[in-house]
PDB file of C-alpha atoms in Angstrom:
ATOM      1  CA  UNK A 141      13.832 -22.182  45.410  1.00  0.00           C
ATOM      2  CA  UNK A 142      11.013 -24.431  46.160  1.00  0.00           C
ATOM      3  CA  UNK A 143       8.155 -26.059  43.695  1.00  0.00           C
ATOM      4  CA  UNK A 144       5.605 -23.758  45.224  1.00  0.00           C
ATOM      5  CA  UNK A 145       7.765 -20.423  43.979  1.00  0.00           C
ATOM      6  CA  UNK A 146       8.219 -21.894  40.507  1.00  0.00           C
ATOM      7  CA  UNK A 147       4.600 -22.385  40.376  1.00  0.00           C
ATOM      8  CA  UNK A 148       3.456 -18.895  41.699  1.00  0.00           C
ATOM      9  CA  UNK A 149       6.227 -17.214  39.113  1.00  0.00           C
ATOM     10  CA  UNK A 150       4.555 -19.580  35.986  1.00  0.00           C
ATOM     11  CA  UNK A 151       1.245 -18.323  37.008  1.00  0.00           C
ATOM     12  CA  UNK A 152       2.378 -14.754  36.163  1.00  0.00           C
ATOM     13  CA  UNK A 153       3.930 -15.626  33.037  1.00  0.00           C
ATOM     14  CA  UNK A 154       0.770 -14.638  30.379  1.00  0.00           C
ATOM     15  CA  UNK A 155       0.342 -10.899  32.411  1.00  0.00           C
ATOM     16  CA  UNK A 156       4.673 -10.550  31.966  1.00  0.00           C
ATOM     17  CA  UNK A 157       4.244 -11.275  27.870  1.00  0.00           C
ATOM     18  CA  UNK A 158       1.689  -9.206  27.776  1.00  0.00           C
ATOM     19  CA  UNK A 159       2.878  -6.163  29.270  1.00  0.00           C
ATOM     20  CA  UNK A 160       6.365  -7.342  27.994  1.00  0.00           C
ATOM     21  CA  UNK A 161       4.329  -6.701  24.023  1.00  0.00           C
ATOM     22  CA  UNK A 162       3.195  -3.505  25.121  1.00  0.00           C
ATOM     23  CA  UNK A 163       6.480  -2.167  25.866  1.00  0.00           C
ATOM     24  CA  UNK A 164       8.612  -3.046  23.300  1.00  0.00           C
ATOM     25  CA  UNK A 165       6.152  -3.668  20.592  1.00  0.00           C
ATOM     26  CA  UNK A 166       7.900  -6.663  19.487  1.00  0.00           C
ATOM     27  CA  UNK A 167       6.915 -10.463  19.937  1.00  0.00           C
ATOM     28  CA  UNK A 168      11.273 -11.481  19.758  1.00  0.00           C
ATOM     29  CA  UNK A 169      12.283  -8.639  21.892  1.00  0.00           C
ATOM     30  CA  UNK A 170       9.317  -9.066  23.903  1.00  0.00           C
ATOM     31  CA  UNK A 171      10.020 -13.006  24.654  1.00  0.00           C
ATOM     32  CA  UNK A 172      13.883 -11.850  25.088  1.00  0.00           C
ATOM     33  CA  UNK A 173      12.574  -9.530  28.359  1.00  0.00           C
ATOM     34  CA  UNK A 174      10.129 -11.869  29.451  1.00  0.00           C
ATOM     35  CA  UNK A 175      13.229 -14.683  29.490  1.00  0.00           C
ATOM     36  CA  UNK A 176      15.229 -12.046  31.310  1.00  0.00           C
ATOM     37  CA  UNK A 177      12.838 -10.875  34.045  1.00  0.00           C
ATOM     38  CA  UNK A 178      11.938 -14.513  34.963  1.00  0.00           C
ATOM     39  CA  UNK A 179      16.060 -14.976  34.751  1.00  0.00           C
ATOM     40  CA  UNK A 180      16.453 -12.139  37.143  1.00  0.00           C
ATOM     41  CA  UNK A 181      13.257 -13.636  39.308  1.00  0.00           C
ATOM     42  CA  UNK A 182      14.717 -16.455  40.122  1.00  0.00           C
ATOM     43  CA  UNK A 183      18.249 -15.948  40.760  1.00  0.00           C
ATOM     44  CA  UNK A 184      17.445 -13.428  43.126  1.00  0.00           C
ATOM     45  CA  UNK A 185      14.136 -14.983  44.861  1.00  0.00           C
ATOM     46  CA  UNK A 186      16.361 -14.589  47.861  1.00  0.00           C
ATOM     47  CA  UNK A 187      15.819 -10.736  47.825  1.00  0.00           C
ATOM     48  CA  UNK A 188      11.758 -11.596  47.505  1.00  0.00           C
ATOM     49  CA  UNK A 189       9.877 -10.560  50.702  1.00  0.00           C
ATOM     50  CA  UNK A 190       7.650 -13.463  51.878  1.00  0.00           C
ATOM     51  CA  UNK A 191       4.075 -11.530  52.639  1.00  0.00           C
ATOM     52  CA  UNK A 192       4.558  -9.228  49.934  1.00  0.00           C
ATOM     53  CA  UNK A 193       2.891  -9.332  45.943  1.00  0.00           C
ATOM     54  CA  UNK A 194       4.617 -11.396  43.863  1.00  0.00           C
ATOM     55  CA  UNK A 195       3.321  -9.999  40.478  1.00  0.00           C
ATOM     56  CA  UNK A 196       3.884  -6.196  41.308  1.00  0.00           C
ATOM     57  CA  UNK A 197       7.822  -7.883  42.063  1.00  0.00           C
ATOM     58  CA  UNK A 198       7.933  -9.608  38.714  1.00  0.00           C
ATOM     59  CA  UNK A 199       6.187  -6.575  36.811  1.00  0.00           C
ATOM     60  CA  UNK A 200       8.833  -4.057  38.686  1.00  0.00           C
ATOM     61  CA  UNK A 201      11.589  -6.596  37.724  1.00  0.00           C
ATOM     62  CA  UNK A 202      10.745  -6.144  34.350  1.00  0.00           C
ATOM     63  CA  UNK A 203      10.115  -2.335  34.197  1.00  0.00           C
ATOM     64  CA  UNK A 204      13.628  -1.412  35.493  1.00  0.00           C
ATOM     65  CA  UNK A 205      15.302  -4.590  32.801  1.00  0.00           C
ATOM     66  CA  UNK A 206      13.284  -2.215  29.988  1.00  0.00           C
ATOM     67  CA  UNK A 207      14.211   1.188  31.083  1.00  0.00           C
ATOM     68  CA  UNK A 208      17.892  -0.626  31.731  1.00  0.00           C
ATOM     69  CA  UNK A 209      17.425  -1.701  27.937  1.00  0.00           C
ATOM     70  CA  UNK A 210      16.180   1.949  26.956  1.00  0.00           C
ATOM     71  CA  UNK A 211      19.300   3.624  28.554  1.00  0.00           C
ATOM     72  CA  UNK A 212      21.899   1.311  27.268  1.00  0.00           C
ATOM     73  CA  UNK A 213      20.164   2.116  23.856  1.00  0.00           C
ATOM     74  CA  UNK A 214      20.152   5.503  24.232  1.00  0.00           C
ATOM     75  CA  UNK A 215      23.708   5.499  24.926  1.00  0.00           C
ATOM     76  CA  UNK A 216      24.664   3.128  22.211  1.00  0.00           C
ATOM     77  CA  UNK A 217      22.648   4.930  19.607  1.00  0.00           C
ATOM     78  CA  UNK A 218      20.673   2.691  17.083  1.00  0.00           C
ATOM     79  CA  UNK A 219      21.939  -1.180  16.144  1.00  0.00           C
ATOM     80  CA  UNK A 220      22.321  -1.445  12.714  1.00  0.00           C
ATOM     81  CA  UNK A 221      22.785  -4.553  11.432  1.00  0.00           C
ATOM     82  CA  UNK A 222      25.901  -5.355   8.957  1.00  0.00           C
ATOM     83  CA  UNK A 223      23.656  -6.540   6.064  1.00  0.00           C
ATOM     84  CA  UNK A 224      21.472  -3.571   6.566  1.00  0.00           C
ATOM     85  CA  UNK A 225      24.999  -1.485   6.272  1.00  0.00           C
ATOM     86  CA  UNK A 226      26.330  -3.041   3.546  1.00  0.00           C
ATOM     87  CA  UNK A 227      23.350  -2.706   1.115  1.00  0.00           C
ATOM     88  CA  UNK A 228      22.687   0.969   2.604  1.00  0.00           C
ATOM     89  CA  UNK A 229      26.527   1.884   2.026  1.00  0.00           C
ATOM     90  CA  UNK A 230      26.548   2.006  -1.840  1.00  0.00           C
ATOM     91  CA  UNK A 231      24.062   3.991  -4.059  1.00  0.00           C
ATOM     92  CA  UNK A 232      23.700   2.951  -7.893  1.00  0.00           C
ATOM     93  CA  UNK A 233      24.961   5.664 -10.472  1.00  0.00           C
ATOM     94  CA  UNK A 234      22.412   8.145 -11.020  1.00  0.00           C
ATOM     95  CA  UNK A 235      24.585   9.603 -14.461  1.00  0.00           C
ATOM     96  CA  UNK A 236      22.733   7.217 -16.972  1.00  0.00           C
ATOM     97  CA  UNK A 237      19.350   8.039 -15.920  1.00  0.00           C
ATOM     98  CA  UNK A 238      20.468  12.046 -15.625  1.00  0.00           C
ATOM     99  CA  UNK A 239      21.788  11.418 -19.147  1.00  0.00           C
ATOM    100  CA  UNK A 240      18.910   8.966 -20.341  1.00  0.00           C
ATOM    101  CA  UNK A 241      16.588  12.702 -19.072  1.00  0.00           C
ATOM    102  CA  UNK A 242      18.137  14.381 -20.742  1.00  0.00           C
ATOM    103  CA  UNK A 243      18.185  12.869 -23.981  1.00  0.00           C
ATOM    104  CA  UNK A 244      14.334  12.660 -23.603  1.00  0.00           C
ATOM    105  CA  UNK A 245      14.115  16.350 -23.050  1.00  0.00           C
ATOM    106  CA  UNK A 246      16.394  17.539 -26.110  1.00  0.00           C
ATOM    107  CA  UNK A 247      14.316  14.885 -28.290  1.00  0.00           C
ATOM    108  CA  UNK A 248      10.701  15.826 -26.604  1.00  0.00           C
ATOM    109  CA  UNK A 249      11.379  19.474 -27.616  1.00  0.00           C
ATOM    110  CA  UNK A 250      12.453  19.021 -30.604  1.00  0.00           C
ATOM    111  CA  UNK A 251       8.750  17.833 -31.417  1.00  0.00           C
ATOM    112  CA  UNK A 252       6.237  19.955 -32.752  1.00  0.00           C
ATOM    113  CA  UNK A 253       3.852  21.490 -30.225  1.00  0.00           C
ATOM    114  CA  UNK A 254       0.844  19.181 -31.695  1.00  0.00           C
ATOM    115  CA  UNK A 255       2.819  15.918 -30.888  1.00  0.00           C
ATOM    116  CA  UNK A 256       3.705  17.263 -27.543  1.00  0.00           C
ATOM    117  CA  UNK A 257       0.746  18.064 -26.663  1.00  0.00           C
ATOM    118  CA  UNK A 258      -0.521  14.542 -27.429  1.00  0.00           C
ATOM    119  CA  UNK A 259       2.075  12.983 -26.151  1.00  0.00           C
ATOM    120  CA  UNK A 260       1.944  14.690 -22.758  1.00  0.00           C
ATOM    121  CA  UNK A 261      -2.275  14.579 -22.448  1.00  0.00           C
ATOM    122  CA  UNK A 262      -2.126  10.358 -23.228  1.00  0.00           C
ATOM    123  CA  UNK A 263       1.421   9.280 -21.715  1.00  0.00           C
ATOM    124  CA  UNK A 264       1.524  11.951 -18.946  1.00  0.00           C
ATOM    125  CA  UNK A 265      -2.175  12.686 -17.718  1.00  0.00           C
ATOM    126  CA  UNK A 266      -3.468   9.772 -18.824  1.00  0.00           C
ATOM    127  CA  UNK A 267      -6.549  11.019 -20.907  1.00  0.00           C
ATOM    128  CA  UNK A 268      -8.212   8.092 -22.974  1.00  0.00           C
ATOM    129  CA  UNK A 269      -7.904   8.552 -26.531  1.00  0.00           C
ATOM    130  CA  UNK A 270     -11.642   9.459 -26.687  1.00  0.00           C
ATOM    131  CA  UNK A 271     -10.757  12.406 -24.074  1.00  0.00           C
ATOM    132  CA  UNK A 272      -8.017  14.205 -25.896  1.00  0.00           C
ATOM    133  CA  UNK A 273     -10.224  13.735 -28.877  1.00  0.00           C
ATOM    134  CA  UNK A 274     -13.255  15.976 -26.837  1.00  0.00           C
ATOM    135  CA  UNK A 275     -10.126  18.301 -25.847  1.00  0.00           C
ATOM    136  CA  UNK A 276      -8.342  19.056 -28.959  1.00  0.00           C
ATOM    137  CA  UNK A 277     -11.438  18.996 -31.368  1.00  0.00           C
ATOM    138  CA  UNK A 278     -10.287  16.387 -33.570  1.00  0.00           C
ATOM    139  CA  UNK A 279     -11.610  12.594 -34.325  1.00  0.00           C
ATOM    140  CA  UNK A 280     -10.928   9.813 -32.381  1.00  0.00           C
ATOM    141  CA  UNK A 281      -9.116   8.074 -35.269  1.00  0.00           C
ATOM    142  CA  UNK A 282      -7.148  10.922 -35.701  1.00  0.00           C
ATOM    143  CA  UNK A 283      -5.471  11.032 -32.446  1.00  0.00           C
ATOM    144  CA  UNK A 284      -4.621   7.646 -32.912  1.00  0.00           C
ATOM    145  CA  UNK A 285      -2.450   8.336 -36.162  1.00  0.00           C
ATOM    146  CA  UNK A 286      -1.402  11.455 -34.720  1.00  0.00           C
ATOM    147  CA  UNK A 287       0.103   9.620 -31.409  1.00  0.00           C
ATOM    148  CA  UNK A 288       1.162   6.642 -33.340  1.00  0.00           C
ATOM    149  CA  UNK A 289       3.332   9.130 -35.950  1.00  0.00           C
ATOM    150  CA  UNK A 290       4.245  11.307 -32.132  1.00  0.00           C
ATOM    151  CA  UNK A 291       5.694   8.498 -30.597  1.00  0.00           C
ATOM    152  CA  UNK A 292       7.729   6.903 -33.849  1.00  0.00           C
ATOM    153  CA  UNK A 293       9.164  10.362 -33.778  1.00  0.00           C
ATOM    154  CA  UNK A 294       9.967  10.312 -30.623  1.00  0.00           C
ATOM    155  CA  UNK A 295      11.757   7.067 -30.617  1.00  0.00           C
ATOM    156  CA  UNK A 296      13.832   7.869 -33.720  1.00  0.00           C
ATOM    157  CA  UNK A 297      15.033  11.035 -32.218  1.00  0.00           C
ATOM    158  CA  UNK A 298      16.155   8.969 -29.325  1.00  0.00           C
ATOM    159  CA  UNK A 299      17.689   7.120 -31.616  1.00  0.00           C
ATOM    160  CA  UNK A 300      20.215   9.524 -32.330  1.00  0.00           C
ATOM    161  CA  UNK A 301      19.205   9.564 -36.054  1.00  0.00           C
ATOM    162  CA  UNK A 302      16.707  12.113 -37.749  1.00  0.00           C
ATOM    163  CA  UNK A 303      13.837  10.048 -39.145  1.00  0.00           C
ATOM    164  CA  UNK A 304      13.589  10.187 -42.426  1.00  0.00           C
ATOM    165  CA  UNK A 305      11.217  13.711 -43.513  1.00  0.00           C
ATOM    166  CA  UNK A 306      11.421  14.760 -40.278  1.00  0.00           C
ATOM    167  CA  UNK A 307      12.558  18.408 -40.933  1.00  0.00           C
ATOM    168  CA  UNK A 308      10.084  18.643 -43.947  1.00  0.00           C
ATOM    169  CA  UNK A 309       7.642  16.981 -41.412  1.00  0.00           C
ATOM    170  CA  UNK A 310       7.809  19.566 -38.592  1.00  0.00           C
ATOM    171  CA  UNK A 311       7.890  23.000 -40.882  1.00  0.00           C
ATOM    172  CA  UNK A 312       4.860  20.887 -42.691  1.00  0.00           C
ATOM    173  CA  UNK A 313       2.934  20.659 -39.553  1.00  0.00           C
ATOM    174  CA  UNK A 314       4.360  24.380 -38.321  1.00  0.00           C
ATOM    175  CA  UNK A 315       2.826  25.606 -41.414  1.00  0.00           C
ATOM    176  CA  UNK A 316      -0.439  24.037 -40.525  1.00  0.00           C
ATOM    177  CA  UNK A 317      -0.644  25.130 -37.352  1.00  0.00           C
ATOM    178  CA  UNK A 318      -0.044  28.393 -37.886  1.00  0.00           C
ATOM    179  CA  UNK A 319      -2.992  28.238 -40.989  1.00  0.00           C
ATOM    180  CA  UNK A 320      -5.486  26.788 -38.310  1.00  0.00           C
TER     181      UNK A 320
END
């Protein structure tokens, strides 16, 4: 191979990354098929016909290396690499939070209807305080101390231990409801 055929092949070098990009949509995979077209290139300038385009060579060089690539994919299926695997092979225990749920649900219902209802238009929707005040009727203040008592509640039912007035609480507020 003389200097004058290393020189023509350099000169194609931008137009091969380029179209090499556009093909595999990868700057490492597309410098890998670049490297191996201008590989192939030169160890087989022999089979280059003098008279003939020397870019449409080099670009056909590297369309058969990429379908070549495609087909040996295809019948490899996909690479996965072994640290990929590894962290992909074990899923955390989902019991705790199915538990943890649960425990929320048995405790949220056992709330009266007043607290879940504030609990669920402030933690769940996301109304400002002022909001649930315009929707229930009731002072702004008041669906502070409401939410406040709600949410102790809550968190002692949790708990595992009846807060203290809790029963007396709930038929209290039961009976006000149903007055109102």
């Amino acid at each position: 191979m003389d200097e004058e055929q290393v020189r023509a092949i350099e000169e194609h070098i931008p137009a091969l990354r380029r179209y090499a990009r556009a093909l595999v949509r990868d700057a490492d995979k597309a410098d890998d098929l670049v490297q191996d077209c201008l590989e192939r290139s030169v160890s087989r300038i022999s089979q280059f016909a003098p008279g003939t385009n020397l870019r449409t060579w080099l670009f056909t060089i590297m369309h058969n290396l990429h379908c070549d690539t495609l087909r040996r994919l295809q019948r490899r299926g996909p690479h996965v690499p072994i640290n990929e695997w590894e962290s992909n092979a074990q899923y955390p225990a989902t019991q705790a939070a199915a538990v943890e749920i649960r425990e929320f649900e048995r405790a949220f219902s056992r709330l009266t209807k007043r607290d879940q209802h504030l609990l669920l238009l402030v933690g769940v929707e996301g109304f400002s305080y002022e909001e649930v005040s315009e929707v229930l009727g009731i002072a702004v203040g008041t669906v502070k101390s409401r939410l406040f008592r709600a949410r102790e509640r809550l968190r002692a039912l949790q708990g595992g231990a009846d807060p203290a007035g809790l029963g007396a609480v709930r038929r209290d507020s039961a009976l006000a409801m149903r007055r109102n």
